[in-house]
Amino acid sequence: MSPARDRATVPAQAGIGLRHPHLPAFLAEPQPAAWLEIHSENYLAPGGPRRAALERLRGDYPLSCHGVGLSLGSAEGLDETHLARLRALYDRLEPELISEHLAWSTTPDGTFLADLLPLPYTGEALDIVTANVGRAQEALGRRLLVENPSTYLRFQEADWDEADFLSELARRTGCGLLLDVNNLYVSAANGGDDPLAALERLPLAAVGELHVAGHARVATPVGELLIDDHGSTVAEPVWTLLRAVLARTGPRPVLVEWDTNIPELPVLLAEATRAEFHLREARDAAG
Amino acid sequence: MRLAELQARMRQTLLDGGSPDPELLALIADPPLQRERRLAVYRNNVRHALLSALDTAFPVVRELIGTDCFTTAALVFIAQRPPRAPALFAYGGELPDFLADFAPLAELPWLADVARLEWARNDALFAADREPLSPNQLATVPVAELPGLRLELHPSAWLHKSPWPIHAIWDAHQPGGGALEAVDLARAEAVLVWRQGGAVRQRSPGPGESALLAAFALECPLAEAAETAAARDPNFDLSAVLARLLADGVLPRPT
C-alpha cells in the first residue's frame, strides 16, 4: 500500500493511462506511477474482473476519469442514459478529476461513431457546447475538464479559432481545460499553424491537467498529416512544447497516454519519468 | 449549415463506403485537393475503432471465415447497424443475427451460433458480480425444504442448445484444443458459458444437466428440475451434477 495521501487532488506529477494489459502488473505490486487515468467507458459494465481490479487499485492511486463518449459537441444535446451511467461510476470511484473532449461522437439520430469528430467553431456550436458542458457538470455533480482535440480538417464557417472558443467556453461554464500538448502540436501541424501562438491565447489559468502521447506521421498524396494514434513514444517536439507549457502554467498533473501498440509497462513508466523530469524543471524554475 | 445537419451528413459519409458528400467537402476550409484525404482520416478512425471492437469480440468467427471475409461482412454490419451507445464493449450483440441472414455466408449455417457463443463469452466477462453458493451453504438448507428450493444461475451464465457442435468448433480454435477436422458437423451440442474467479469458462453439459440448468433458469423448484433432468437422461445423477455446478461457481448465493 502507498502512504496516506490527500484524496482531494491529483498531484502535479506524472501519471499514466491505465490499460488492460498492465492490470496484472499493478495488481501484483505497487508501480511507480504518481496517479492513474482510465477511459470511463471501459468501466461502465455492471461487473467483471476489470471493474474489480480498478476498484482494488483505486485505493492506492489518485484517479482521473477520462470520458471518450459523452459527445459535448452533439447538436441534439447529451445522452441522459450515458450521463446517469457516468454519474454512478463517478459516485462509486470518487475520481479527483473528470474530463471530456471538445468534439462530438453521437449524431442527431443517436448513432455513436466512436471517434472524436471536429466542430465548426461557430457561435451556434459555442452555444451548444456551453449548454452541454453545463448539463454535464450539473448531472455529474463535478467540474469538468474539457480537452482540446487533435484535428485533421477545419471548417470554413468559423467565428472563433480553437483557443478563443475554449477560452469563451471556460468563461461561460466554469469548466477547466485539459490541455493535450500532443493534440496542440498535431492540430497546429495539420493546420499549418504555430502551436506557440495558439498556446498564448489558451485559457492557461484554467488548465487542470496536461496530456502527452505519441503521434504518427503519414505521407499522403497531398502532403504529410500527423495522426494522433497514441501508438509510440512522445515525439521530441512535443516534449519541447510541454516544457513551454509548464513554463507558463507551472507544475500541473501530466499524463502519458498510450493506446495502440501498447508496450510493456516499463516503457510507459520511462515516458512518465521523462515527464517527471520536465515537471522538476518547472518546479525549480518556479522556486 | 446548422450543426445538426452537418453531423447527420458526417454520419452518412463516415459510415458509407461511397465517395464523400460534395456539400460536406465544400464546408472544409483546407485546400480543395486535400479535403477528401483529410475527411478520410476520420473515416479510417471510425472504421478502425468499430472493426477493432468486433475483432476483439469475435476472434473465432474471424478465424473461421478468414480476416478478409470477416472485415467485408463487418463493414456491411457497421454501416447497417452502427453502435447506439457510447460503450464499445457492448457493441456487436446484433452481429450473430446479421451473420445468420448474410447471404454470402449462407453455406456456413453454424456460423451464427458460433458468433452467439462468442458474444455470450463477451457478455459473461462484463456481467454483474454475484457470490457463488458454497456446498456448506447448501448443506444448511433443511432437508424438508430442498424439493421446493429454487436455485438461480449466475448473472454471467448462458446456456444454449445448438443444432451444431459449436463448443467443439470453438475449442478447435484454442491453443491445445481439438482438431477442427475431427468435429462432426452433424452433431447437436449444448454449451454452458459462465464466469468464475474473473475468468470466462465454458463446457458442454450432457442432456440431463442441460435440462436441469434450463429448469433452474425458469425458476423451477429443485425437485421438478431434477425430474425433468432424469426424464432426459436415465443415468442422471443429481448430487454429482450439483456438486460440480457448485464447484464451478455456476450457482450464486441467494440474495
Coordinates of C-alpha atoms in Angstrom, one line a residue:
Chain A
M1 CA 0.0 0.0 0.0
S2 CA 1.2 3.5 -0.7
P3 CA 1.3 6.1 2.1
A4 CA -1.7 8.0 3.1
R5 CA -2.5 10.7 0.6
D6 CA -4.7 13.7 0.0
R7 CA -7.7 12.3 -1.7
A8 CA -8.9 15.7 -3.0
T9 CA -6.3 16.3 -5.7
V10 CA -4.3 14.6 -8.4
P11 CA -0.7 15.7 -7.7
A12 CA 1.3 17.9 -10.1
Q13 CA 3.3 14.8 -11.1
A14 CA 3.4 12.3 -13.9
G15 CA 0.6 9.7 -14.2
I16 CA -0.1 7.1 -16.8
G17 CA -3.2 5.9 -18.6
L18 CA -4.2 2.5 -17.1
R19 CA -4.7 0.0 -19.9
H20 CA -6.0 -3.6 -19.6
P21 CA -2.6 -5.4 -20.4
H22 CA -1.0 -3.6 -17.5
L23 CA -3.6 -4.5 -14.9
P24 CA -1.8 -7.7 -13.7
A25 CA 1.4 -5.8 -13.0
F26 CA -0.5 -3.2 -11.0
L27 CA -2.4 -5.9 -9.0
A28 CA 0.9 -7.8 -8.3
E29 CA 2.8 -4.9 -6.7
P30 CA 2.8 -1.1 -6.4
Q31 CA 4.1 0.6 -9.6
P32 CA 5.9 4.0 -9.7
A33 CA 3.1 6.0 -11.2
A34 CA 2.0 9.1 -9.2
W35 CA -1.6 8.7 -10.4
L36 CA -3.7 6.9 -12.9
E37 CA -6.2 7.8 -15.6
I38 CA -8.9 5.5 -17.1
H39 CA -11.2 5.7 -20.0
S40 CA -14.6 5.9 -18.2
E41 CA -16.4 4.0 -21.0
N42 CA -14.2 0.9 -20.4
Y43 CA -15.6 0.5 -16.9
L44 CA -19.3 1.0 -17.4
A45 CA -20.2 -2.7 -17.3
P46 CA -22.1 -3.9 -14.3
G47 CA -19.3 -6.2 -13.1
G48 CA -16.4 -8.5 -14.0
P49 CA -12.7 -8.7 -13.4
R50 CA -11.6 -5.4 -14.9
R51 CA -14.0 -3.4 -12.8
A52 CA -13.0 -5.4 -9.7
A53 CA -9.3 -4.7 -10.5
L54 CA -9.9 -0.9 -10.8
E55 CA -11.8 -0.8 -7.5
R56 CA -8.9 -2.5 -5.8
L57 CA -6.3 -0.1 -7.3
R58 CA -8.4 2.9 -6.7
G59 CA -7.4 2.9 -3.0
D60 CA -3.8 3.1 -3.9
Y61 CA -3.6 5.8 -6.6
P62 CA -5.2 9.2 -7.2
L63 CA -7.6 8.8 -10.2
S64 CA -8.7 10.7 -13.2
C65 CA -11.7 9.5 -15.2
H66 CA -11.4 10.5 -18.8
G67 CA -14.6 10.2 -20.8
V68 CA -14.4 9.4 -24.5
G69 CA -18.1 9.2 -25.4
L70 CA -20.2 12.0 -23.9
S71 CA -20.1 14.0 -27.2
L72 CA -20.1 17.5 -25.8
G73 CA -20.5 18.8 -29.3
S74 CA -23.7 16.9 -30.1
A75 CA -26.3 19.3 -31.7
E76 CA -29.2 17.5 -30.1
G77 CA -27.9 17.5 -26.5
L78 CA -26.4 14.8 -24.3
D79 CA -27.4 11.2 -23.9
E80 CA -29.1 11.2 -20.5
T81 CA -28.7 7.5 -20.1
H82 CA -25.0 7.7 -20.6
L83 CA -24.8 10.7 -18.2
A84 CA -26.5 8.6 -15.5
R85 CA -24.1 5.7 -16.0
L86 CA -21.1 8.0 -15.7
R87 CA -22.6 9.6 -12.6
A88 CA -23.0 6.1 -11.0
L89 CA -19.4 5.2 -11.9
Y90 CA -18.0 8.5 -10.6
D91 CA -20.0 8.3 -7.4
R92 CA -18.5 4.9 -6.8
L93 CA -14.9 5.7 -7.7
E94 CA -14.9 9.4 -6.5
P95 CA -12.2 10.4 -9.0
E96 CA -10.2 13.5 -8.2
L97 CA -10.6 14.7 -11.9
I98 CA -13.1 14.0 -14.7
S99 CA -12.7 15.1 -18.3
E100 CA -14.2 15.0 -21.7
H101 CA -13.4 16.4 -25.2
L102 CA -14.2 19.4 -27.3
A103 CA -15.6 17.1 -30.0
W104 CA -18.6 15.1 -31.0
S105 CA -19.2 11.4 -31.5
T106 CA -23.0 11.0 -31.4
T107 CA -25.2 12.0 -34.3
P108 CA -28.7 13.5 -34.1
D109 CA -30.2 10.1 -34.7
G110 CA -28.3 8.6 -31.8
T111 CA -25.6 6.8 -33.7
F112 CA -22.2 6.6 -31.8
L113 CA -19.4 7.0 -34.3
A114 CA -16.6 6.0 -31.8
D115 CA -14.3 8.9 -32.8
L116 CA -13.7 12.5 -31.6
L117 CA -15.1 14.4 -34.5
P118 CA -14.4 18.1 -35.3
L119 CA -16.7 21.0 -34.6
P120 CA -17.0 24.2 -36.7
Y121 CA -16.1 26.9 -34.2
T122 CA -19.3 28.9 -34.8
G123 CA -21.4 30.9 -32.4
E124 CA -24.1 28.2 -32.8
A125 CA -21.6 25.5 -31.8
L126 CA -20.4 27.5 -28.8
D127 CA -24.0 27.9 -27.6
I128 CA -24.5 24.1 -28.0
V129 CA -21.3 23.1 -26.2
T130 CA -21.9 25.6 -23.5
A131 CA -25.3 24.1 -22.8
N132 CA -23.9 20.6 -22.9
V133 CA -21.0 21.3 -20.6
G134 CA -23.4 23.0 -18.2
R135 CA -25.8 20.0 -18.3
A136 CA -22.8 17.6 -17.8
Q137 CA -21.4 19.4 -14.8
E138 CA -24.9 19.5 -13.3
A139 CA -25.7 15.8 -13.9
L140 CA -22.3 14.6 -12.9
G141 CA -22.1 16.9 -9.9
R142 CA -18.5 17.8 -10.6
R143 CA -16.4 20.3 -12.6
L144 CA -15.4 19.0 -16.0
L145 CA -12.0 19.5 -17.7
V146 CA -12.5 19.9 -21.4
E147 CA -9.7 18.6 -23.7
N148 CA -8.6 20.3 -26.9
P149 CA -8.9 17.8 -29.7
S150 CA -6.5 16.7 -32.4
T151 CA -7.9 17.8 -35.7
Y152 CA -7.3 16.9 -39.4
L153 CA -9.5 19.5 -41.0
R154 CA -11.1 22.8 -40.3
F155 CA -14.4 24.2 -41.4
Q156 CA -14.8 27.4 -43.4
E157 CA -17.5 28.7 -41.2
A158 CA -15.8 29.8 -38.0
D159 CA -16.5 32.7 -35.7
W160 CA -13.6 31.8 -33.4
D161 CA -10.4 29.9 -33.5
E162 CA -10.0 26.9 -31.2
A163 CA -8.1 28.7 -28.4
D164 CA -10.6 31.6 -28.2
F165 CA -13.5 29.1 -28.4
L166 CA -12.1 27.2 -25.4
S167 CA -11.4 30.5 -23.5
E168 CA -15.0 31.5 -24.0
L169 CA -16.3 28.1 -23.1
A170 CA -14.3 28.1 -19.8
R171 CA -15.6 31.6 -19.1
R172 CA -19.2 30.7 -19.7
T173 CA -19.3 27.3 -17.9
G174 CA -16.5 27.5 -15.4
C175 CA -15.1 24.3 -16.8
G176 CA -11.4 23.7 -16.7
L177 CA -9.0 22.8 -19.5
L178 CA -7.3 19.5 -20.1
L179 CA -4.5 20.7 -22.4
D180 CA -3.4 17.9 -24.6
V181 CA 0.1 19.0 -25.7
N182 CA 0.3 16.4 -28.4
N183 CA -3.1 17.4 -29.8
L184 CA -2.0 21.1 -29.7
Y185 CA 1.1 20.1 -31.8
V186 CA -0.8 17.7 -34.1
S187 CA -3.6 20.2 -34.9
A188 CA -1.2 23.1 -35.4
A189 CA 1.0 21.0 -37.8
N190 CA -2.1 19.8 -39.7
G191 CA -3.4 23.3 -40.0
G192 CA -0.1 24.9 -40.8
D193 CA -0.1 27.0 -37.6
D194 CA 2.4 27.8 -34.9
P195 CA 1.5 25.9 -31.7
L196 CA 3.1 28.5 -29.5
A197 CA 0.9 31.2 -31.0
A198 CA -2.2 29.1 -30.1
L199 CA -0.7 28.4 -26.6
E200 CA -0.5 32.2 -25.9
R201 CA -4.3 32.5 -26.4
L202 CA -5.5 29.4 -24.5
P203 CA -7.0 29.9 -21.0
L204 CA -3.9 28.7 -19.2
A205 CA -5.2 29.6 -15.8
A206 CA -7.9 27.0 -16.3
V207 CA -5.5 24.2 -17.0
G208 CA -6.1 21.3 -14.6
E209 CA -4.3 18.6 -16.4
L210 CA -1.9 18.0 -19.3
H211 CA -1.6 15.1 -21.7
V212 CA 1.3 13.9 -23.8
A213 CA 1.2 11.0 -26.2
G214 CA 2.9 9.7 -29.4
H215 CA 1.6 10.5 -32.9
A216 CA 2.3 9.1 -36.4
R217 CA 3.5 10.9 -39.5
V218 CA 1.6 9.8 -42.5
A219 CA 2.6 10.7 -46.0
T220 CA -0.4 11.4 -48.3
P221 CA -0.5 12.4 -52.0
V222 CA -1.4 15.9 -50.7
G223 CA 1.3 16.2 -48.1
E224 CA 2.1 14.9 -44.6
L225 CA -0.6 14.6 -41.9
L226 CA 0.1 13.9 -38.3
I227 CA -2.2 11.3 -36.8
D228 CA -2.9 11.2 -33.1
D229 CA -2.7 7.4 -32.7
H230 CA -1.2 7.2 -29.2
G231 CA 0.9 4.4 -30.5
S232 CA 4.6 5.3 -29.8
T233 CA 6.8 7.3 -27.5
V234 CA 6.2 11.1 -27.2
A235 CA 7.8 13.0 -30.1
E236 CA 10.7 15.3 -29.2
P237 CA 8.9 18.5 -30.4
V238 CA 6.0 17.6 -28.1
W239 CA 8.3 17.4 -25.1
T240 CA 9.7 20.8 -26.1
L241 CA 6.2 22.1 -26.3
L242 CA 5.4 20.6 -22.9
R243 CA 8.3 22.5 -21.4
A244 CA 7.0 25.7 -22.9
V245 CA 3.5 24.9 -21.5
L246 CA 4.9 24.1 -18.0
A247 CA 7.0 27.3 -18.1
R248 CA 3.7 29.2 -18.4
T249 CA 1.3 27.2 -16.2
G250 CA 3.7 26.0 -13.6
P251 CA 3.6 22.3 -12.5
R252 CA 0.4 20.5 -13.4
P253 CA -0.5 16.8 -13.4
V254 CA 0.9 15.4 -16.6
L255 CA -0.5 12.2 -18.1
V256 CA 1.3 9.9 -20.6
E257 CA -1.3 8.2 -22.9
W258 CA -0.5 5.1 -24.9
D259 CA -3.5 3.3 -26.6
T260 CA -2.3 1.4 -29.7
N261 CA 0.7 -1.0 -29.9
I262 CA 0.7 -0.8 -26.1
P263 CA 4.2 -1.5 -24.9
E264 CA 5.5 -3.3 -21.8
L265 CA 4.8 -1.3 -18.7
P266 CA 8.4 -0.3 -18.1
V267 CA 8.4 1.5 -21.5
L268 CA 5.4 3.5 -20.4
L269 CA 6.8 4.2 -17.0
A270 CA 10.0 5.5 -18.6
E271 CA 7.9 8.1 -20.5
A272 CA 6.4 9.1 -17.2
T273 CA 9.9 9.5 -15.8
R274 CA 10.7 11.9 -18.6
A275 CA 7.6 13.9 -17.9
E276 CA 8.6 14.0 -14.2
F277 CA 12.0 15.4 -15.2
H278 CA 10.3 18.3 -17.0
L279 CA 8.0 18.8 -14.1
R280 CA 11.0 19.1 -11.8
E281 CA 12.5 21.7 -14.2
A282 CA 9.2 23.7 -13.9
R283 CA 9.2 23.4 -10.1
D284 CA 12.8 24.6 -9.9
A285 CA 12.0 27.5 -12.2
A286 CA 9.0 28.4 -10.1
G287 CA 11.3 28.4 -7.0
Chain B
M1 CA -25.2 24.8 -42.4
R2 CA -26.7 24.0 -39.0
L3 CA -24.6 21.8 -36.7
A4 CA -27.3 19.1 -36.6
E5 CA -27.3 18.8 -40.4
L6 CA -23.5 18.8 -40.6
Q7 CA -23.4 15.9 -38.1
A8 CA -26.1 14.0 -40.0
R9 CA -24.1 14.4 -43.2
M10 CA -20.9 13.4 -41.5
R11 CA -22.6 10.2 -40.2
Q12 CA -23.5 9.3 -43.8
T13 CA -20.1 9.9 -45.2
L14 CA -18.1 8.3 -42.4
L15 CA -20.2 5.1 -42.3
D16 CA -20.9 4.8 -46.0
G17 CA -18.3 3.3 -48.3
G18 CA -19.0 5.6 -51.2
S19 CA -17.5 8.9 -52.2
P20 CA -17.9 11.7 -49.7
D21 CA -20.8 14.1 -49.8
P22 CA -19.8 17.1 -52.0
E23 CA -21.8 19.5 -49.8
L24 CA -19.8 18.4 -46.8
L25 CA -16.5 18.7 -48.7
A26 CA -17.4 22.2 -49.6
L27 CA -17.6 23.2 -45.9
I28 CA -14.0 22.3 -45.3
A29 CA -11.6 25.2 -45.2
D30 CA -8.4 23.3 -46.2
P31 CA -7.3 23.4 -49.9
P32 CA -9.8 21.6 -52.2
L33 CA -7.4 18.9 -53.2
Q34 CA -6.8 17.9 -49.6
R35 CA -10.4 17.8 -48.3
E36 CA -11.2 14.3 -49.2
R37 CA -8.0 13.0 -47.8
R38 CA -8.5 14.9 -44.5
L39 CA -12.0 13.6 -44.2
A40 CA -10.7 10.1 -44.9
V41 CA -8.7 10.3 -41.6
Y42 CA -11.9 10.4 -39.7
R43 CA -13.5 7.7 -41.8
N44 CA -10.5 5.4 -41.1
N45 CA -10.6 6.2 -37.4
V46 CA -14.3 5.3 -37.2
R47 CA -13.9 2.1 -39.1
H48 CA -10.8 1.1 -37.2
A49 CA -12.5 1.6 -33.8
L50 CA -15.6 -0.3 -34.7
L51 CA -13.8 -3.1 -36.5
S52 CA -11.4 -3.5 -33.5
A53 CA -14.4 -3.9 -31.2
L54 CA -15.8 -6.7 -33.4
D55 CA -12.4 -8.3 -33.9
T56 CA -12.0 -8.4 -30.1
A57 CA -15.4 -10.0 -29.5
F58 CA -15.4 -12.5 -32.4
P59 CA -11.9 -13.9 -32.8
V60 CA -13.1 -17.5 -33.7
V61 CA -15.6 -16.3 -36.3
R62 CA -12.8 -14.3 -37.9
E63 CA -10.5 -17.3 -38.0
L64 CA -13.3 -19.5 -39.4
I65 CA -14.1 -17.3 -42.4
G66 CA -10.7 -15.5 -42.7
T67 CA -9.8 -11.9 -41.9
D68 CA -10.7 -10.5 -45.3
C69 CA -14.1 -12.1 -45.4
F70 CA -14.7 -11.1 -41.8
T71 CA -13.8 -7.5 -42.5
T72 CA -16.1 -7.3 -45.5
A73 CA -19.0 -8.7 -43.5
A74 CA -18.2 -6.5 -40.5
L75 CA -18.1 -3.3 -42.6
V76 CA -21.6 -4.1 -44.0
F77 CA -22.7 -4.7 -40.5
I78 CA -21.2 -1.5 -39.2
A79 CA -22.9 0.5 -42.0
Q80 CA -26.3 -1.1 -41.3
R81 CA -26.1 -1.3 -37.5
P82 CA -23.7 1.2 -36.1
P83 CA -23.5 1.5 -32.3
R84 CA -26.4 3.2 -30.5
A85 CA -24.5 3.8 -27.2
P86 CA -21.0 5.1 -26.3
A87 CA -19.7 1.9 -24.8
L88 CA -17.9 -0.3 -27.3
F89 CA -17.6 -3.3 -25.0
A90 CA -21.4 -3.7 -25.6
Y91 CA -21.1 -3.3 -29.5
G92 CA -21.6 -6.4 -31.6
G93 CA -24.5 -8.2 -29.9
E94 CA -26.5 -8.0 -33.2
L95 CA -23.7 -9.5 -35.3
P96 CA -24.8 -13.1 -34.9
D97 CA -28.3 -12.4 -36.2
F98 CA -26.8 -10.3 -39.0
L99 CA -24.5 -13.2 -40.0
A100 CA -27.4 -15.6 -40.0
D101 CA -29.1 -13.5 -42.7
F102 CA -25.9 -12.6 -44.6
A103 CA -26.3 -14.3 -48.0
P104 CA -22.6 -14.7 -48.9
L105 CA -22.1 -16.9 -45.7
A106 CA -25.3 -19.0 -46.2
E107 CA -23.3 -22.2 -46.7
L108 CA -21.9 -21.9 -43.2
P109 CA -25.2 -22.4 -41.3
W110 CA -23.4 -23.0 -37.9
L111 CA -21.5 -19.7 -38.1
A112 CA -24.2 -17.6 -36.4
D113 CA -24.4 -19.9 -33.5
V114 CA -20.6 -19.8 -33.1
A115 CA -21.0 -16.0 -33.1
R116 CA -23.7 -16.3 -30.4
L117 CA -21.3 -18.3 -28.3
E118 CA -18.5 -15.7 -28.7
W119 CA -21.0 -12.9 -27.8
A120 CA -22.1 -14.8 -24.7
R121 CA -18.4 -15.0 -23.7
N122 CA -18.1 -11.3 -24.1
D123 CA -21.3 -10.7 -22.0
A124 CA -20.0 -13.1 -19.3
L125 CA -16.9 -11.1 -18.9
F126 CA -18.8 -7.9 -18.1
A127 CA -21.9 -9.4 -16.3
A128 CA -22.8 -8.3 -12.7
D129 CA -20.9 -9.9 -9.9
R130 CA -22.6 -12.4 -7.5
E131 CA -21.0 -14.5 -4.7
P132 CA -21.1 -18.2 -5.6
L133 CA -23.1 -20.6 -3.5
S134 CA -20.9 -22.9 -1.5
P135 CA -21.6 -26.6 -0.7
N136 CA -21.6 -25.7 3.0
Q137 CA -24.3 -23.1 2.5
L138 CA -26.4 -25.5 0.5
A139 CA -25.9 -28.0 3.3
T140 CA -27.6 -25.6 5.8
V141 CA -30.9 -25.9 3.9
P142 CA -33.2 -28.2 5.9
V143 CA -33.8 -31.4 4.0
A144 CA -37.6 -30.8 4.0
E145 CA -37.1 -27.6 2.1
L146 CA -34.8 -29.0 -0.6
P147 CA -37.5 -30.1 -3.0
G148 CA -39.0 -26.6 -3.1
L149 CA -35.7 -24.8 -3.3
R150 CA -35.3 -22.5 -6.3
L151 CA -31.7 -22.2 -7.5
E152 CA -30.7 -19.5 -9.9
L153 CA -27.9 -19.3 -12.5
H154 CA -25.0 -16.8 -12.1
P155 CA -25.7 -13.5 -14.0
S156 CA -22.9 -14.4 -16.4
A157 CA -24.3 -17.9 -17.2
W158 CA -25.6 -18.6 -20.7
L159 CA -27.0 -22.0 -21.7
H160 CA -27.6 -22.6 -25.4
K161 CA -28.7 -25.8 -27.1
S162 CA -27.4 -25.6 -30.6
P163 CA -28.2 -27.9 -33.5
W164 CA -24.4 -27.6 -34.3
P165 CA -21.3 -28.6 -32.3
I166 CA -20.4 -25.0 -31.5
H167 CA -18.4 -25.9 -28.4
A168 CA -16.2 -28.3 -30.4
I169 CA -15.7 -25.8 -33.2
W170 CA -14.8 -23.1 -30.7
D171 CA -12.4 -25.5 -28.8
A172 CA -10.6 -26.3 -32.1
H173 CA -9.6 -22.7 -32.3
Q174 CA -8.0 -22.5 -28.9
P175 CA -4.4 -23.3 -28.1
G176 CA -4.2 -27.0 -27.2
G177 CA -7.8 -27.5 -28.4
G178 CA -9.2 -30.4 -30.6
A179 CA -8.8 -30.8 -34.3
L180 CA -11.3 -29.0 -36.5
E181 CA -11.3 -31.9 -39.0
A182 CA -12.4 -34.3 -36.2
V183 CA -15.6 -32.2 -35.5
D184 CA -18.8 -34.0 -36.6
L185 CA -20.8 -31.0 -38.0
A186 CA -24.0 -33.1 -37.9
R187 CA -23.9 -33.3 -34.1
A188 CA -26.0 -31.1 -31.9
E189 CA -24.4 -29.7 -28.8
A190 CA -25.4 -27.7 -25.7
V191 CA -23.0 -25.1 -24.3
L192 CA -22.7 -23.5 -20.9
V193 CA -20.7 -20.3 -20.6
W194 CA -20.1 -18.6 -17.2
R195 CA -17.5 -16.6 -15.3
Q196 CA -15.6 -17.9 -12.4
G197 CA -13.0 -16.1 -10.4
G198 CA -12.7 -13.4 -13.1
A199 CA -12.2 -15.9 -15.9
V200 CA -14.8 -16.9 -18.6
R201 CA -15.3 -20.6 -18.7
Q202 CA -17.3 -22.9 -21.0
R203 CA -18.1 -26.6 -21.3
S204 CA -20.7 -28.8 -23.0
P205 CA -23.1 -30.2 -20.4
G206 CA -24.9 -33.5 -21.0
P207 CA -28.6 -33.7 -21.7
G208 CA -29.6 -34.2 -18.1
E209 CA -27.5 -31.3 -16.8
S210 CA -28.8 -29.1 -19.7
A211 CA -32.3 -29.9 -18.7
L212 CA -31.6 -29.1 -15.1
L213 CA -30.0 -25.8 -15.9
A214 CA -32.8 -24.8 -18.2
A215 CA -35.3 -25.6 -15.4
F216 CA -33.3 -23.5 -12.9
A217 CA -33.3 -20.6 -15.4
L218 CA -37.2 -20.9 -15.5
E219 CA -37.2 -20.8 -11.6
C220 CA -38.5 -24.3 -11.3
P221 CA -38.1 -25.8 -7.8
L222 CA -35.3 -28.3 -7.4
A223 CA -37.5 -31.5 -7.3
E224 CA -39.2 -30.5 -10.5
A225 CA -35.9 -29.6 -12.2
A226 CA -34.4 -32.9 -11.2
E227 CA -37.4 -34.8 -12.6
T228 CA -37.1 -33.0 -15.9
A229 CA -33.4 -33.9 -16.0
A230 CA -34.0 -37.6 -15.1
A231 CA -36.6 -37.7 -17.9
R232 CA -34.0 -36.6 -20.4
D233 CA -31.2 -38.8 -19.1
P234 CA -32.0 -42.1 -17.3
N235 CA -28.4 -42.1 -15.8
F236 CA -28.8 -38.5 -14.4
D237 CA -27.0 -38.2 -11.0
L238 CA -28.4 -35.1 -9.3
S239 CA -25.9 -35.0 -6.4
A240 CA -22.8 -35.4 -8.7
V241 CA -24.1 -32.7 -11.1
L242 CA -25.0 -30.3 -8.3
A243 CA -21.5 -30.8 -6.7
R244 CA -19.9 -29.9 -10.0
L245 CA -22.1 -26.8 -10.5
L246 CA -21.2 -25.6 -7.0
A247 CA -17.5 -26.3 -7.5
D248 CA -17.7 -24.4 -10.8
G249 CA -19.5 -21.4 -9.3
V250 CA -22.4 -21.6 -11.7
L251 CA -25.0 -21.2 -8.9
P252 CA -24.9 -17.9 -7.0
R253 CA -25.7 -17.4 -3.3
P254 CA -29.4 -16.3 -2.9
T255 CA -29.8 -12.6 -2.3

